[in-house]
Short mmCIF file of N, CA and C in Angstrom, two decimals:
data_model
loop_
_atom_site.label_atom_id
_atom_site.label_comp_id
_atom_site.label_asym_id
_atom_site.label_seq_id
_atom_site.Cartn_x
_atom_site.Cartn_y
_atom_site.Cartn_z
N MET A 1411 96.80 71.57 136.70
CA MET A 1411 97.15 71.41 135.65
C MET A 1411 96.24 72.36 134.49
N ASN A 1412 95.26 71.53 134.41
CA ASN A 1412 94.07 72.02 133.37
C ASN A 1412 93.81 73.45 133.58
N LYS A 1413 93.88 74.10 134.81
CA LYS A 1413 93.87 75.44 135.25
C LYS A 1413 94.68 76.49 134.38
N TYR A 1414 95.88 75.87 133.98
CA TYR A 1414 97.21 76.60 134.02
C TYR A 1414 96.95 76.73 132.55
N LEU A 1415 96.11 75.60 131.48
CA LEU A 1415 96.37 75.84 130.11
C LEU A 1415 94.86 76.40 129.86
N VAL A 1416 93.99 76.51 130.67
CA VAL A 1416 92.78 77.28 130.23
C VAL A 1416 93.21 78.75 130.53
N MET A 1417 93.82 79.08 131.32
CA MET A 1417 94.65 80.08 131.40
C MET A 1417 95.59 80.95 130.20
N ILE A 1418 96.65 79.82 129.77
CA ILE A 1418 97.37 80.33 128.82
C ILE A 1418 96.37 80.30 127.35
N PHE A 1419 95.45 79.87 127.17
CA PHE A 1419 94.42 79.64 126.12
C PHE A 1419 93.56 81.25 125.95
N ILE A 1420 93.21 81.49 127.76
CA ILE A 1420 92.40 83.00 127.40
C ILE A 1420 93.04 83.98 127.18
N ILE A 1421 94.25 84.06 127.87
CA ILE A 1421 95.89 84.98 127.37
C ILE A 1421 95.77 85.02 125.83
N MET A 1422 96.25 84.35 125.27
CA MET A 1422 96.15 84.11 123.92
C MET A 1422 95.03 84.47 123.32
N GLY A 1423 93.88 84.52 123.66
CA GLY A 1423 92.86 84.60 123.38
C GLY A 1423 92.80 86.31 123.11
N LEU A 1424 93.25 86.96 124.13
CA LEU A 1424 92.72 88.31 124.25
C LEU A 1424 93.82 89.14 123.89
N THR A 1425 95.06 88.26 123.61
CA THR A 1425 96.16 89.02 122.74
C THR A 1425 95.44 89.02 121.73
N ALA A 1426 95.23 88.44 120.50
CA ALA A 1426 94.75 87.92 119.70
C ALA A 1426 93.92 88.96 118.84
N CYS A 1427 92.76 89.53 120.12
CA CYS A 1427 91.67 90.02 119.82
C CYS A 1427 92.14 91.92 120.09
N SER A 1428 93.52 91.86 120.41
CA SER A 1428 93.41 93.41 120.61
C SER A 1428 93.51 94.18 119.55
N GLU A 1429 93.21 95.47 119.96
CA GLU A 1429 92.97 96.73 118.67
C GLU A 1429 94.38 97.12 118.47
N GLN A 1430 94.47 97.30 116.66
CA GLN A 1430 95.22 97.79 115.86
C GLN A 1430 95.49 98.98 116.23
N GLY A 1431 96.30 99.27 117.16
CA GLY A 1431 96.66 100.64 117.39
C GLY A 1431 98.09 101.60 116.04
N GLU A 1432 98.85 102.41 117.15
CA GLU A 1432 99.73 103.02 116.25
C GLU A 1432 100.95 102.00 116.07
N GLN A 1433 101.13 101.64 116.98
CA GLN A 1433 102.36 100.50 116.73
C GLN A 1433 101.98 99.39 116.19
N TYR A 1434 101.02 99.01 116.13
CA TYR A 1434 100.74 97.85 114.53
C TYR A 1434 100.82 98.38 113.74
N TYR A 1435 100.27 99.68 113.02
CA TYR A 1435 100.49 100.06 111.80
C TYR A 1435 101.45 100.63 111.50
N ARG A 1436 102.44 100.98 112.65
CA ARG A 1436 103.80 101.78 112.18
C ARG A 1436 104.66 100.40 111.87
N SER A 1437 104.31 99.22 112.07
CA SER A 1437 104.77 97.83 112.25
C SER A 1437 104.61 97.01 110.66
N ASN A 1438 103.27 97.42 110.04
CA ASN A 1438 102.69 97.26 108.83
C ASN A 1438 102.56 98.26 108.46
N PRO A 1439 103.33 98.51 107.24
CA PRO A 1439 103.54 99.66 106.23
C PRO A 1439 102.26 99.51 105.21
N LYS A 1440 101.92 98.12 105.12
CA LYS A 1440 101.33 98.06 103.67
C LYS A 1440 99.36 98.08 104.51
N VAL A 1441 99.30 97.21 105.56
CA VAL A 1441 98.38 97.44 106.35
C VAL A 1441 97.79 98.93 106.54
N LEU A 1442 98.93 99.97 106.84
CA LEU A 1442 98.73 101.30 106.77
C LEU A 1442 98.18 101.90 105.81
N GLN A 1443 98.77 101.45 104.93
CA GLN A 1443 98.78 102.28 103.30
C GLN A 1443 97.14 101.50 103.14
N MET A 1444 96.84 100.39 103.45
CA MET A 1444 95.45 100.11 102.89
C MET A 1444 94.36 100.68 103.79
N ALA A 1445 94.54 100.79 105.24
CA ALA A 1445 93.47 101.61 105.92
C ALA A 1445 93.40 103.24 105.57
N ILE A 1446 94.89 103.68 104.83
CA ILE A 1446 94.07 105.32 104.20
C ILE A 1446 93.52 105.12 102.85
N LYS A 1447 93.56 104.33 102.23
CA LYS A 1447 93.05 104.23 101.26
C LYS A 1447 91.14 103.72 101.45
N SER A 1448 91.06 103.21 102.63
CA SER A 1448 89.59 102.33 102.71
C SER A 1448 89.54 103.45 103.67
N CYS A 1449 89.68 104.20 104.72
CA CYS A 1449 89.51 105.29 105.84
C CYS A 1449 87.92 105.50 105.54
N PRO A 1450 87.67 106.47 104.97
CA PRO A 1450 86.55 107.07 104.78
C PRO A 1450 85.20 106.17 104.93
N GLU A 1451 85.47 105.01 103.65
CA GLU A 1451 84.19 103.78 103.62
C GLU A 1451 84.45 103.24 105.09
N LYS A 1452 85.65 102.68 105.10
CA LYS A 1452 85.62 101.45 106.43
C LYS A 1452 86.45 101.97 107.71
N GLN A 1453 86.00 101.94 108.77
CA GLN A 1453 86.66 103.13 110.00
C GLN A 1453 87.64 101.61 110.39
N PRO A 1454 88.72 102.20 110.35
CA PRO A 1454 90.12 100.95 110.94
C PRO A 1454 89.55 100.63 112.42
N ALA A 1455 90.66 99.92 112.33
CA ALA A 1455 90.45 99.25 114.31
C ALA A 1455 91.51 100.13 115.24
N GLY A 1456 90.72 100.65 115.92
CA GLY A 1456 91.74 101.16 117.07
C GLY A 1456 92.53 102.77 117.07
N LEU A 1457 92.18 102.81 115.72
CA LEU A 1457 92.76 104.74 115.14
C LEU A 1457 91.61 104.95 114.82
N THR A 1458 91.25 106.35 114.59
CA THR A 1458 89.96 107.18 113.67
C THR A 1458 91.30 107.57 112.56
N CYS A 1459 90.39 107.90 111.48
CA CYS A 1459 90.74 108.03 110.25
C CYS A 1459 91.69 109.46 110.37
N GLU A 1460 92.12 110.02 111.17
CA GLU A 1460 92.21 111.30 111.33
C GLU A 1460 93.79 110.94 111.47
N GLN A 1461 93.73 110.09 112.45
CA GLN A 1461 95.02 109.49 113.36
C GLN A 1461 95.75 108.59 112.15
N ILE A 1462 94.97 107.47 111.67
CA ILE A 1462 95.32 106.99 110.67
C ILE A 1462 96.23 107.96 109.59
N GLN A 1463 95.95 109.06 109.22
CA GLN A 1463 96.23 109.50 108.14
C GLN A 1463 97.44 110.60 108.99
N GLN A 1464 97.33 111.08 109.58
CA GLN A 1464 98.76 111.80 110.54
C GLN A 1464 99.55 110.96 111.05
N LEU A 1465 99.34 109.89 110.77
CA LEU A 1465 100.57 108.84 111.19
C LEU A 1465 101.58 108.35 109.52
N GLY A 1466 100.27 107.88 108.59
CA GLY A 1466 100.52 107.70 107.56
C GLY A 1466 101.85 109.17 106.68
N SER A 1467 101.23 110.49 106.92
CA SER A 1467 101.96 111.59 106.59
C SER A 1467 103.71 111.80 107.18
N ARG A 1468 103.20 111.68 108.55
CA ARG A 1468 104.52 111.04 109.34
C ARG A 1468 105.60 110.41 108.76
N LEU A 1469 105.16 109.19 108.56
CA LEU A 1469 106.04 107.94 108.34
C LEU A 1469 106.89 108.62 106.70
N SER A 1470 105.51 109.08 105.83
CA SER A 1470 105.85 108.97 104.39
C SER A 1470 107.23 110.60 104.31
N SER A 1471 107.10 111.13 106.06
CA SER A 1471 107.96 112.26 105.25
C SER A 1471 109.40 111.88 105.89
N LEU A 1472 109.15 110.89 107.03
CA LEU A 1472 110.73 110.22 107.47
C LEU A 1472 111.11 109.32 106.36
N ALA A 1473 109.90 108.50 105.78
CA ALA A 1473 111.11 107.94 104.78
C ALA A 1473 111.41 108.76 103.69
N TYR A 1474 111.00 109.72 103.36
CA TYR A 1474 111.64 110.72 102.13
C TYR A 1474 112.92 111.29 102.72
N GLN A 1475 112.88 111.93 104.14
CA GLN A 1475 114.42 112.07 104.64
C GLN A 1475 115.16 111.05 104.92
N LEU A 1476 114.98 109.97 104.58
CA LEU A 1476 115.86 108.62 105.07
C LEU A 1476 116.41 108.90 103.33
N GLN A 1477 115.44 108.48 102.35
CA GLN A 1477 116.05 108.31 101.17
C GLN A 1477 116.77 109.64 100.35
N LEU A 1478 116.34 110.95 101.24
CA LEU A 1478 117.48 111.78 101.23
C LEU A 1478 118.32 112.18 101.72
N ASN A 1479 118.54 111.57 102.84
CA ASN A 1479 120.21 111.92 103.50
C ASN A 1479 120.26 110.48 104.42
N PRO A 1480 120.93 109.43 104.21
CA PRO A 1480 120.46 108.43 105.32
C PRO A 1480 121.45 108.23 106.42
N GLN A 1481 122.65 109.08 106.22
CA GLN A 1481 123.38 109.33 106.79
C GLN A 1481 122.98 110.21 108.18
N ALA A 1482 122.67 111.23 107.78
CA ALA A 1482 122.21 112.33 109.21
C ALA A 1482 120.57 111.71 109.37
N PHE A 1483 120.08 111.19 108.47
CA PHE A 1483 118.77 110.01 109.24
C PHE A 1483 119.11 109.29 110.62
N GLY A 1484 120.49 108.49 110.12
CA GLY A 1484 121.00 107.79 111.42
C GLY A 1484 121.63 108.77 112.33
N ASN A 1485 121.79 109.90 111.89
CA ASN A 1485 122.62 111.03 113.04
C ASN A 1485 121.39 111.24 113.92
N LYS A 1486 120.60 110.99 113.38
CA LYS A 1486 119.26 111.86 114.08
C LYS A 1486 118.80 110.74 114.96
N ILE A 1487 118.62 109.24 114.53
CA ILE A 1487 118.06 108.54 115.20
C ILE A 1487 119.36 108.36 116.61
N LEU A 1488 120.80 108.58 116.61
CA LEU A 1488 121.40 108.65 117.17
C LEU A 1488 121.09 109.53 118.65
N ALA A 1489 121.09 110.39 118.43
CA ALA A 1489 120.71 111.89 118.73
C ALA A 1489 119.76 111.96 119.74
N ILE A 1490 118.37 111.14 119.20
CA ILE A 1490 117.16 110.44 120.02
C ILE A 1490 117.62 110.15 120.96
N GLN A 1491 118.40 108.81 120.46
CA GLN A 1491 118.56 108.11 121.76
C GLN A 1491 119.35 108.23 123.04
N GLN A 1492 120.30 109.27 122.44
CA GLN A 1492 121.31 109.74 123.35
C GLN A 1492 120.72 110.83 124.69
N THR A 1493 119.52 111.50 123.74
CA THR A 1493 118.79 112.36 124.72
C THR A 1493 117.89 111.72 125.59
N ILE A 1494 117.45 110.55 124.87
CA ILE A 1494 116.67 109.58 126.16
C ILE A 1494 117.38 109.03 126.60
N ALA A 1495 118.58 108.74 126.70
CA ALA A 1495 119.22 108.69 127.86
C ALA A 1495 119.67 109.49 128.85
N LYS A 1496 119.94 110.56 128.36
CA LYS A 1496 120.43 111.55 129.26
C LYS A 1496 119.29 112.00 129.98
N GLN A 1497 117.83 112.10 129.56
CA GLN A 1497 116.72 111.87 130.13
C GLN A 1497 116.61 111.37 131.20
N LYS A 1498 116.80 110.25 130.69
CA LYS A 1498 116.43 109.14 132.16
C LYS A 1498 117.24 108.77 132.92
N LEU A 1499 118.48 109.45 132.95
CA LEU A 1499 119.54 109.39 133.92
C LEU A 1499 119.11 110.54 135.16
N GLU A 1500 118.52 111.95 134.44
CA GLU A 1500 118.38 112.90 134.76
C GLU A 1500 117.40 112.70 135.58
N LEU A 1501 115.92 111.95 135.19
CA LEU A 1501 114.83 111.42 135.87
C LEU A 1501 115.15 110.68 137.13
N LYS A 1502 116.24 109.82 137.40
CA LYS A 1502 116.82 108.79 138.17
C LYS A 1502 117.43 109.42 139.16
N THR A 1503 118.35 110.61 138.76
CA THR A 1503 118.93 111.16 139.67
C THR A 1503 118.15 112.39 140.61
N GLY A 1504 116.98 113.13 139.43
CA GLY A 1504 116.34 114.27 140.10
C GLY A 1504 115.20 113.85 140.51
N GLY A 1505 114.46 112.68 140.22
CA GLY A 1505 113.37 112.42 141.35
C GLY A 1505 112.27 112.60 140.23
N LEU A 1506 111.37 112.67 140.75
CA LEU A 1506 109.68 113.08 139.86
C LEU A 1506 109.77 114.19 139.25
N ASN A 1507 109.75 113.84 137.66
CA ASN A 1507 109.31 115.05 137.24
C ASN A 1507 108.21 115.09 136.22
N THR A 1508 106.96 115.63 136.15
CA THR A 1508 106.52 115.07 134.93
C THR A 1508 106.43 115.65 133.50
N GLU A 1509 107.38 116.65 133.82
CA GLU A 1509 107.52 117.37 132.53
C GLU A 1509 108.71 116.42 131.55
N LEU A 1510 109.50 116.12 132.05
CA LEU A 1510 110.35 115.29 132.02
C LEU A 1510 110.03 113.92 131.37
N LYS A 1511 109.04 113.26 132.25
CA LYS A 1511 108.48 112.15 131.73
C LYS A 1511 107.93 112.37 130.39
N ALA A 1512 107.13 113.10 130.27
CA ALA A 1512 106.24 113.59 129.30
C ALA A 1512 107.68 113.86 127.68
N SER A 1513 108.34 114.40 128.16
CA SER A 1513 109.14 114.43 127.21
C SER A 1513 110.29 113.44 127.02
N ILE A 1514 110.47 112.37 127.59
CA ILE A 1514 111.03 111.17 127.35
C ILE A 1514 109.74 110.23 126.69
N ALA A 1515 108.55 109.98 126.74
CA ALA A 1515 107.63 109.38 126.06
C ALA A 1515 107.61 109.83 124.50
N GLN A 1516 107.66 111.49 124.31
CA GLN A 1516 107.66 111.87 123.30
C GLN A 1516 109.17 111.65 122.23
N ASN A 1517 110.06 111.65 122.82
CA ASN A 1517 111.48 111.56 122.43
C ASN A 1517 111.19 109.58 121.97
N GLU A 1518 111.04 108.74 122.85
CA GLU A 1518 110.16 107.12 122.39
C GLU A 1518 109.58 106.89 121.15
N HIS A 1519 108.45 107.97 121.45
CA HIS A 1519 107.63 107.46 120.06
C HIS A 1519 108.33 108.45 119.25
N ASP A 1520 109.16 109.63 118.89
CA ASP A 1520 109.52 109.64 117.76
C ASP A 1520 111.00 108.77 117.55
N LEU A 1521 110.95 108.21 118.16
CA LEU A 1521 112.68 106.86 117.73
C LEU A 1521 111.67 106.01 117.26
N ALA A 1522 110.28 105.63 117.77
CA ALA A 1522 110.01 104.42 117.39
C ALA A 1522 109.47 105.08 115.65
N ASP A 1523 109.21 105.72 115.75
CA ASP A 1523 108.70 106.50 114.01
C ASP A 1523 109.98 106.31 113.32
N TYR A 1524 111.29 106.58 113.96
CA TYR A 1524 112.27 106.67 113.01
C TYR A 1524 112.82 104.82 112.79
N LEU A 1525 112.41 104.30 113.84
CA LEU A 1525 113.63 103.09 113.73
C LEU A 1525 112.00 102.22 112.45
N ALA A 1526 110.92 102.38 112.91
CA ALA A 1526 109.91 101.77 111.72
C ALA A 1526 110.35 101.96 110.59
N VAL A 1527 110.25 103.55 110.30
CA VAL A 1527 110.64 103.90 108.70
C VAL A 1527 112.21 102.96 107.91
N VAL A 1528 112.93 102.90 109.02
CA VAL A 1528 114.32 102.18 108.49
C VAL A 1528 113.82 100.67 108.59
N LYS A 1529 113.01 100.19 109.24
CA LYS A 1529 112.60 98.87 109.34
C LYS A 1529 111.95 98.48 108.06
N TRP A 1530 111.14 99.86 107.70
CA TRP A 1530 110.23 99.68 106.59
C TRP A 1530 111.10 99.47 105.14
N LEU A 1531 112.03 100.57 105.25
CA LEU A 1531 112.73 100.51 103.88
C LEU A 1531 114.16 100.15 103.96
N GLU A 1532 114.74 99.78 104.66
CA GLU A 1532 116.46 99.14 104.84
C GLU A 1532 116.34 97.59 105.19
N SER A 1533 115.42 97.00 105.61
CA SER A 1533 115.35 96.02 106.36
C SER A 1533 115.43 94.66 105.43
N PRO A 1534 116.29 93.65 105.53
CA PRO A 1534 116.15 92.80 104.19
C PRO A 1534 114.72 92.10 104.23
N GLU A 1535 113.87 91.98 105.01
CA GLU A 1535 112.63 91.73 105.42
C GLU A 1535 111.64 92.34 104.80
N SER A 1536 112.05 93.80 104.08
CA SER A 1536 110.77 94.26 103.51
C SER A 1536 110.96 94.19 102.02
#
């Protein structure tokens, strides 16, 4: 029993100290803004200043698109989701295709950006 408790505490400790990657900054726009402002003086954890700037620019552009035309933004999310579903079906039936896997990964990354902006601007939590 004690062994299991020790293992749980070790796992919790390791996950608490994990790097703050793109997903973290995508989910926490206020932290992203602070990282962008303090970037030249203080290197953010997990990403370079250039990566932080690119993420901020990408999310800012998407936020502008959402505010400009919410319906078109939602349609874009649906289109990306449909594309991912078709690609995964094609991958399942077609076998190993590294180009298709890369395309799926890129589309999932884009979808995560779109959904992060929706959560940031349209969620009651924000």
